[in-house]
Amino acid sequence: MPPLKKNGKNGQKKKLTEFKFNVDIRTLFIVAFVALFLFFTFQSLSKAAKQVMPEKSITTIVKEVKQGKIKKIEIIDNKILVYYSDDKLAIAYKEASESFLKTLRDNNVNLDKINVTIKDTQASAGLVNFLANIIPTILMVAFFIFLFRQARGAQESVFSFGQSRAKKFSKESPKTTFSDVAGVDEAKKELEEVVDFLKHPDKYKKLGARTPKGVILIGPAGCGKTLLAKAVAGEAGVPFFSIAGSEFMEMLVGIGAARVRDLFATAKKSPPSIIFIDEVDAIGRARSVGVMPSHDEREQTLNQILVEMDGFNPTEQVVVIAATNRGDLLDPALLRPGRFDRRILVDYPDLEGRKAILKIHSRNKPFVGNIDWDKVAKRTVGFSGADLENMLNEAAIQVAREAREKITVQDIEEAATKVKLGPEKKRLQSSLDKKLTAYHEAGHAVVSHFLPHTDPVHRISIVSRGMALGFTLIPPAADKLHETKTHLLERISVMMGGRAAEEIFFNEVTTGAANDFDQATMIAKAMVIEYGMSNLGPVNFGPNMDVTQMGRAYYSENAISQEMMAKIDQEVKKILTEGYDKAVLIIKKNKNILEDVAKELVKKESLDQDEFEKIVGLKTKK
Ligand code: ADP
Ligand code: MG
Ligand code: ZN
């Protein structure tokens, strides 16, 4: 913690000087601008003066001086301003090299009689010129200094390419342990082996067991991969060197490989230790996929990792842990035995997992009464560990903002919606807009309510969030491993409910259903192409599945004939229109109920499950 603080301070200081610097540049610009402005004003002023005054020749003026018509003469550089006795003005021009005084003298003018002043603006004009020359130079220099300062950070990284940016955590630094991670019990169990190996290497050596070298954690973002890697280091009490794959991909080709070399060298100096490579897919993307601009760099870096891992001798107590959320994109070379030969899935937590994660992250927060965490866990199907943590944090922030003491169930509910759908946007809506949205959302809700296999409606709202004008939340009541065809079809009908309601009640359609169609089409396509749930039979028309890897590998497209493509499109369309027709049927049958729901929505803007069921009755689910 203390080193962190120091960093913060340094950062602040740097910011401050940078700020001052910016002000200087601005002042310079202002000065330059004012100078230019004055310069041009002066120029145009003298031009204006020229226009008013009649111009006379030198000889005329000499003549007039002799005649005594002139009381005063001002000589400004090559201009001669003439003041007549009758207060008129005139101007004459002379050669710069000639002296007007001399001309007067040569013409026998008595200089005592007339007032002659000589103003030499050469000096001040020189100053203007000087400024005009120097200001751009100053600006340029300032600009370069600015650029240099900006680039210095980058420069440093260029000059230090020998060193990896792996952050070294001291032996006791990762305080994270397995008790901070929940909901990923299988992963934990597998990693416990790694911990054991790091703690008691002799036990394994005696048995001649080949010890784990590389572990790869595969799973969606926010499910705890980084957390698990830290926990392994924390449990084993070993140093933890971490670097992100994207950090390898910088500027100069070859840096990535150099970094890898240095990273492994450093880690080997303090065994036992853990090397953690986050986002390894940024490096280890299957090499046959496309030609990327940084192709060579990736190749070199990847090769270096492989070389380093192959170079481990079996007794070396350095374990490499890598993390990725794109298991399908990993290069097979990485996954060979002796490299990342252990693959561990870190997936979304199930109900029990969510309960456990909520318990971890609610430890240091004050709550009103006793919150029904079971219910919260049920409502948050599909949330990752990071989502849950984020949700509780948002709830706490909201309470702090309103200067309350404790977090309520409502705060958690609001935060859950915010995490998934974005913050509320109080837009000014016309009453027609509001009404349209209300009927649209009520359409979704009512269709869902009267379908036999769908889950209960959790919340309906016509307050817009993110891109959505309103939303109807129907979270799955339980974690399901299988989706049935019946349920998928019903979900499509629910998605069509919004548009169907618009049609039926307003005889008009809006753009608000675009996202619904998008999702419905995705489901329908998956049903036909991947799940074999259409009249085309049990065939997968999708990209090849590669069973040796996790997930999908897009190496080759199945060659599908034009006719088959047309048939697939037909099937998709059929599923969608049938879903729509079903929605229309349900709405027509329950027109009055939908109207009641919509009116209540316009009034309250948001209905929860109880309020909704007060109108439509309890949900009967098969
Ligand atoms: P990933 O690396 O998989 O994208 P992280 O490990 O960075 O996810 O998770 C981000 C944060 O979310 C963690 O710091 C932790 O607070 C929370 N979190 C994620 N998964 C879990 C989990 N399984 N148990 C407890 N907390 C979790
Ligand atoms: Mg991570
Ligand atoms: Zn909709």
XYZ file of C-alpha atoms in Angstrom, residues 166-550:
385
model
C 5.774 -7.050 -15.225
C 4.717 -5.657 -11.922
C 6.443 -7.460 -9.184
C 4.421 -8.052 -6.116
C 6.494 -8.774 -3.085
C 6.163 -12.097 -1.362
C 3.480 -10.994 1.046
C 1.864 -8.545 -1.306
C -0.957 -10.477 -2.943
C -3.137 -10.727 0.129
C -5.818 -12.282 -2.002
C -6.649 -15.827 -1.015
C -9.133 -18.423 -2.144
C -11.559 -17.122 0.465
C -11.929 -13.973 -1.670
C -13.119 -16.015 -4.614
C -16.432 -17.817 -4.766
C -18.648 -19.559 -7.244
C -15.826 -21.201 -9.165
C -15.232 -24.247 -7.016
C -13.930 -26.555 -9.757
C -11.360 -23.995 -10.809
C -10.340 -23.505 -7.212
C -9.909 -27.221 -6.712
C -7.649 -27.536 -9.735
C -5.614 -24.534 -8.715
C -5.160 -25.908 -5.226
C -2.888 -28.476 -6.852
C -0.757 -25.708 -8.250
C -0.594 -24.100 -4.832
C 0.449 -27.388 -3.328
C 3.162 -27.785 -5.917
C 4.516 -24.335 -5.218
C 4.487 -25.009 -1.488
C 5.839 -28.566 -1.411
C 7.743 -29.224 -4.629
C 9.696 -32.095 -3.079
C 6.594 -34.190 -2.639
C 6.088 -34.217 -6.393
C 9.755 -34.554 -7.277
C 10.042 -37.749 -5.229
C 7.248 -39.366 -7.196
C 8.714 -38.307 -10.483
C 5.542 -36.453 -11.350
C 5.792 -33.847 -14.040
C 4.631 -30.732 -12.336
C 2.321 -28.188 -13.873
C 4.064 -25.562 -15.943
C 1.284 -23.648 -17.506
C -2.326 -23.141 -16.523
C -4.723 -21.287 -18.707
C -7.903 -19.804 -17.283
C -10.653 -19.497 -19.834
C -13.895 -17.694 -19.240
C -15.965 -14.559 -19.772
C -14.784 -11.172 -18.495
C -15.368 -10.421 -14.856
C -15.723 -13.983 -13.640
C -12.608 -13.885 -11.512
C -9.664 -15.073 -13.614
C -7.280 -12.365 -12.471
C -8.588 -12.742 -8.953
C -7.911 -16.490 -9.011
C -4.374 -16.045 -10.294
C -3.645 -13.604 -7.495
C -5.239 -15.942 -5.010
C -2.914 -18.749 -6.079
C 0.068 -16.500 -5.405
C -1.485 -15.375 -2.136
C -2.194 -18.914 -0.972
C 1.267 -20.162 -1.866
C 2.940 -17.011 -0.577
C 5.051 -16.561 -3.679
C 5.890 -13.508 -5.788
C 3.519 -12.694 -8.583
C 4.671 -11.179 -11.856
C 1.842 -10.004 -14.047
C 1.692 -8.567 -17.505
C -1.121 -8.137 -19.990
C -0.889 -9.556 -23.471
C -1.807 -6.224 -24.998
C 1.232 -4.652 -23.327
C 3.469 -6.857 -25.417
C 2.072 -5.437 -28.593
C 3.871 -2.140 -28.689
C 5.593 0.094 -31.140
C 8.669 -1.784 -32.222
C 8.788 -5.309 -33.493
C 10.910 -7.412 -31.224
C 10.048 -5.637 -28.007
C 7.436 -8.221 -27.183
C 9.935 -11.039 -27.389
C 12.497 -9.076 -25.365
C 9.882 -8.437 -22.713
C 9.021 -12.094 -22.500
C 12.679 -13.013 -22.091
C 13.139 -10.484 -19.322
C 9.907 -11.437 -17.604
C 10.874 -15.080 -17.430
C 14.424 -14.247 -16.357
C 13.171 -12.097 -13.505
C 10.686 -14.689 -12.363
C 13.313 -17.430 -12.439
C 15.557 -15.345 -10.210
C 13.111 -15.632 -7.335
C 11.598 -19.100 -7.381
C 9.091 -20.281 -6.505
C 7.054 -17.685 -8.347
C 4.084 -17.126 -10.604
C 4.032 -15.455 -13.973
C 0.598 -14.195 -14.901
C -0.099 -13.307 -18.510
C -3.476 -11.621 -18.777
C -5.345 -11.396 -22.106
C -3.067 -14.028 -23.571
C -5.346 -14.205 -26.608
C -3.868 -10.868 -27.709
C -0.640 -12.786 -28.353
C -1.759 -16.332 -28.764
C -4.381 -15.863 -31.424
C -4.455 -18.765 -33.819
C -1.763 -17.973 -36.311
C -3.711 -19.091 -39.303
C -6.504 -16.594 -38.726
C -6.175 -13.626 -41.040
C -3.140 -11.463 -41.552
C -3.011 -8.835 -38.893
C -0.817 -5.729 -39.122
C 1.178 -6.816 -36.070
C 1.405 -10.344 -37.313
C 5.188 -10.650 -37.060
C 5.270 -9.143 -33.632
C 2.658 -11.552 -32.370
C 4.482 -14.473 -33.933
C 7.775 -13.522 -32.336
C 6.281 -12.905 -28.924
C 4.379 -16.150 -28.993
C 7.455 -18.076 -30.097
C 9.456 -16.525 -27.293
C 6.857 -17.625 -24.746
C 6.953 -21.133 -26.144
C 10.750 -21.181 -26.113
C 10.833 -19.992 -22.516
C 8.280 -22.544 -21.415
C 10.064 -25.345 -23.199
C 13.299 -24.202 -21.607
C 12.007 -24.733 -18.081
C 13.675 -27.661 -16.487
C 11.283 -29.883 -14.587
C 12.512 -28.711 -11.211
C 12.078 -25.055 -11.928
C 9.395 -23.742 -9.640
C 7.883 -21.154 -11.883
C 4.271 -21.603 -12.855
C 2.847 -19.634 -15.715
C -0.826 -18.745 -15.426
C -2.537 -17.205 -18.410
C -6.043 -15.817 -18.748
C -8.271 -15.275 -21.727
C -11.900 -14.815 -22.532
C -11.426 -16.027 -26.061
C -10.515 -19.680 -25.657
C -11.538 -20.300 -29.233
C -8.857 -18.013 -30.573
C -5.884 -19.607 -28.861
C -3.063 -20.964 -30.926
C -2.930 -24.764 -30.632
C 0.832 -24.528 -30.081
C 0.153 -22.867 -26.738
C -2.017 -25.732 -25.610
C 0.420 -28.573 -26.262
C 1.533 -30.762 -23.328
C 4.345 -29.158 -21.404
C 3.019 -25.715 -22.128
C -0.406 -24.553 -21.082
C -1.515 -28.096 -20.652
C -4.096 -27.351 -17.991
C -7.134 -25.550 -19.091
C -9.537 -24.374 -16.426
C -12.961 -22.974 -17.143
C -13.968 -19.969 -15.087
C -17.612 -19.520 -15.922
C -20.524 -17.389 -14.737
C -21.479 -18.265 -11.171
C -24.642 -20.266 -10.520
C -27.225 -19.489 -7.833
C -25.124 -20.813 -4.955
C -22.047 -19.169 -6.406
C -23.773 -15.811 -6.626
C -24.925 -16.111 -3.041
C -21.350 -16.797 -1.955
C -19.951 -13.919 -4.012
C -22.594 -11.555 -2.614
C -21.556 -12.649 0.854
C -17.918 -11.814 0.146
C -18.623 -8.380 -1.238
C -21.286 -7.411 1.311
C -18.912 -8.068 4.201
C -17.894 -4.483 4.800
C -21.101 -2.701 3.870
C -24.013 -1.717 6.137
C -27.439 -3.042 5.158
C -30.929 -2.355 6.461
C -32.298 -5.238 8.481
C -31.513 -8.611 7.038
C -31.501 -8.642 3.273
C -32.876 -11.744 1.568
C -29.673 -12.603 -0.283
C -31.315 -15.677 -1.686
C -33.745 -13.471 -3.554
C -31.005 -11.149 -4.735
C -29.028 -14.126 -6.046
C -32.128 -15.395 -7.841
C -32.731 -12.037 -9.456
C -29.156 -11.773 -10.741
C -29.001 -14.710 -13.126
C -26.321 -14.079 -15.721
C -24.366 -11.642 -13.552
C -20.622 -12.197 -13.350
C -18.667 -11.796 -10.130
C -17.586 -8.369 -11.289
C -21.216 -7.426 -12.032
C -22.239 -8.428 -8.513
C -19.381 -6.514 -6.953
C -20.233 -3.549 -9.130
C -23.903 -3.773 -8.167
C -23.221 -3.648 -4.415
C -20.786 -0.814 -4.965
C -23.345 1.192 -6.985
C -25.921 0.619 -4.244
C -23.478 1.912 -1.629
C -22.659 4.951 -3.757
C -26.340 5.759 -4.151
C -26.877 5.576 -0.380
C -23.860 7.775 0.257
C -25.050 10.297 -2.307
C -28.393 10.611 -0.572
C -26.639 10.847 2.789
C -28.410 7.797 4.155
C -26.907 5.290 6.553
C -27.728 1.864 5.204
C -28.309 0.033 1.954
C -31.851 -1.190 1.279
C -33.256 -3.891 -1.004
C -34.515 -1.158 -3.316
C -31.006 0.251 -3.631
C -29.743 -3.175 -4.648
C -32.556 -3.616 -7.155
C -31.905 -0.221 -8.674
C -28.168 -0.928 -8.845
C -28.763 -4.310 -10.491
C -30.813 -2.656 -13.225
C -28.230 0.069 -13.594
C -25.358 -2.419 -13.939
C -27.116 -4.276 -16.723
C -29.023 -1.526 -18.521
C -27.168 1.672 -17.668
C -28.325 4.623 -15.562
C -31.793 6.151 -15.830
C -32.114 8.932 -18.338
C -34.852 11.337 -17.472
C -35.650 12.500 -20.967
C -38.375 14.902 -21.759
C -40.961 12.754 -23.444
C -44.151 13.867 -25.060
C -47.227 12.228 -23.612
C -47.689 10.326 -26.880
C -44.146 8.970 -26.677
C -44.763 7.901 -23.130
C -48.007 6.214 -24.085
C -46.418 4.380 -27.009
C -43.601 3.102 -24.822
C -46.068 2.051 -22.128
C -48.165 -0.013 -24.539
C -45.044 -1.474 -26.124
C -43.600 -2.641 -22.805
C -46.988 -3.785 -21.534
C -47.166 -5.861 -24.722
C -43.958 -7.699 -23.799
C -45.090 -8.208 -20.225
C -48.619 -9.408 -20.972
C -47.518 -11.834 -23.698
C -44.933 -13.262 -21.332
C -47.454 -13.511 -18.520
C -49.898 -15.607 -20.515
C -47.355 -17.970 -22.034
C -47.038 -21.195 -20.062
C -43.271 -21.697 -19.891
C -41.855 -18.237 -19.357
C -40.603 -16.839 -16.076
C -42.517 -14.205 -14.089
C -42.133 -10.569 -15.094
C -39.774 -8.953 -12.617
C -40.081 -5.295 -13.501
C -41.490 -3.054 -16.236
C -40.385 0.501 -16.753
C -40.884 3.287 -19.246
C -37.980 5.346 -17.942
C -35.294 5.163 -20.580
C -31.872 3.756 -19.835
C -28.973 3.642 -22.209
C -30.389 3.113 -25.660
C -33.676 1.644 -24.476
C -36.781 3.792 -24.113
C -38.193 1.337 -21.639
C -37.676 -2.223 -20.538
C -39.420 -5.344 -19.335
C -37.252 -7.517 -17.130
C -37.916 -11.230 -17.129
C -34.856 -12.759 -15.493
C -34.707 -16.555 -15.637
C -35.995 -17.902 -12.340
C -33.233 -20.488 -12.195
C -29.968 -21.347 -13.871
C -30.822 -23.662 -16.703
C -28.413 -25.929 -18.465
C -30.805 -26.617 -21.301
C -33.043 -24.398 -23.333
C -36.051 -26.178 -24.766
C -37.458 -25.450 -28.168
C -40.791 -24.538 -26.569
C -39.173 -21.977 -24.316
C -37.139 -20.467 -27.138
C -40.279 -20.058 -29.236
C -42.065 -18.428 -26.328
C -39.181 -16.043 -25.807
C -39.474 -15.006 -29.440
C -43.181 -14.355 -28.942
C -42.439 -12.196 -25.897
C -39.990 -10.148 -27.958
C -42.651 -9.676 -30.618
C -45.178 -8.553 -27.982
C -43.959 -4.961 -28.084
C -44.529 -4.441 -31.785
C -47.775 -6.421 -31.711
C -49.193 -4.090 -29.065
C -48.238 -1.020 -31.111
C -50.075 -2.456 -34.113
C -53.174 -3.423 -32.238
C -53.653 -0.300 -30.132
C -52.299 2.431 -32.396
C -52.590 0.890 -35.817
C -49.103 2.215 -36.258
C -45.589 0.922 -35.757
C -42.521 2.596 -34.261
C -38.771 2.206 -34.478
C -38.714 1.082 -30.861
C -38.933 -2.585 -31.777
C -35.671 -2.777 -33.718
C -33.708 -4.256 -30.850
C -36.473 -6.781 -30.135
C -36.317 -8.029 -33.717
C -32.578 -8.203 -33.547
C -32.646 -10.509 -30.552
C -35.540 -12.578 -31.831
C -33.761 -13.093 -35.138
C -30.610 -14.182 -33.357
C -32.522 -16.838 -31.442
C -34.376 -18.008 -34.527
C -31.154 -18.261 -36.525
C -29.436 -20.242 -33.798
C -32.431 -22.592 -33.678
C -32.189 -23.320 -37.379
C -28.438 -23.201 -37.909
C -27.010 -24.623 -34.718
C -29.641 -26.431 -32.700
C -31.374 -28.376 -35.413
C -34.780 -27.151 -34.262
C -36.412 -26.537 -37.618
C -37.892 -28.505 -40.487
C -34.411 -28.731 -41.987
C -33.636 -31.392 -39.417
C -30.838 -32.162 -37.004
C -28.040 -30.520 -38.953
C -25.575 -27.887 -37.870
C -25.095 -25.408 -40.694
C -22.794 -23.210 -38.682
C -19.043 -22.854 -38.693
C -17.106 -26.024 -37.876
C -16.794 -26.973 -34.274
C -13.299 -27.992 -33.312
C -13.629 -30.367 -30.402
C -9.957 -30.259 -29.521
C -10.419 -26.677 -28.477
C -12.939 -25.073 -26.275
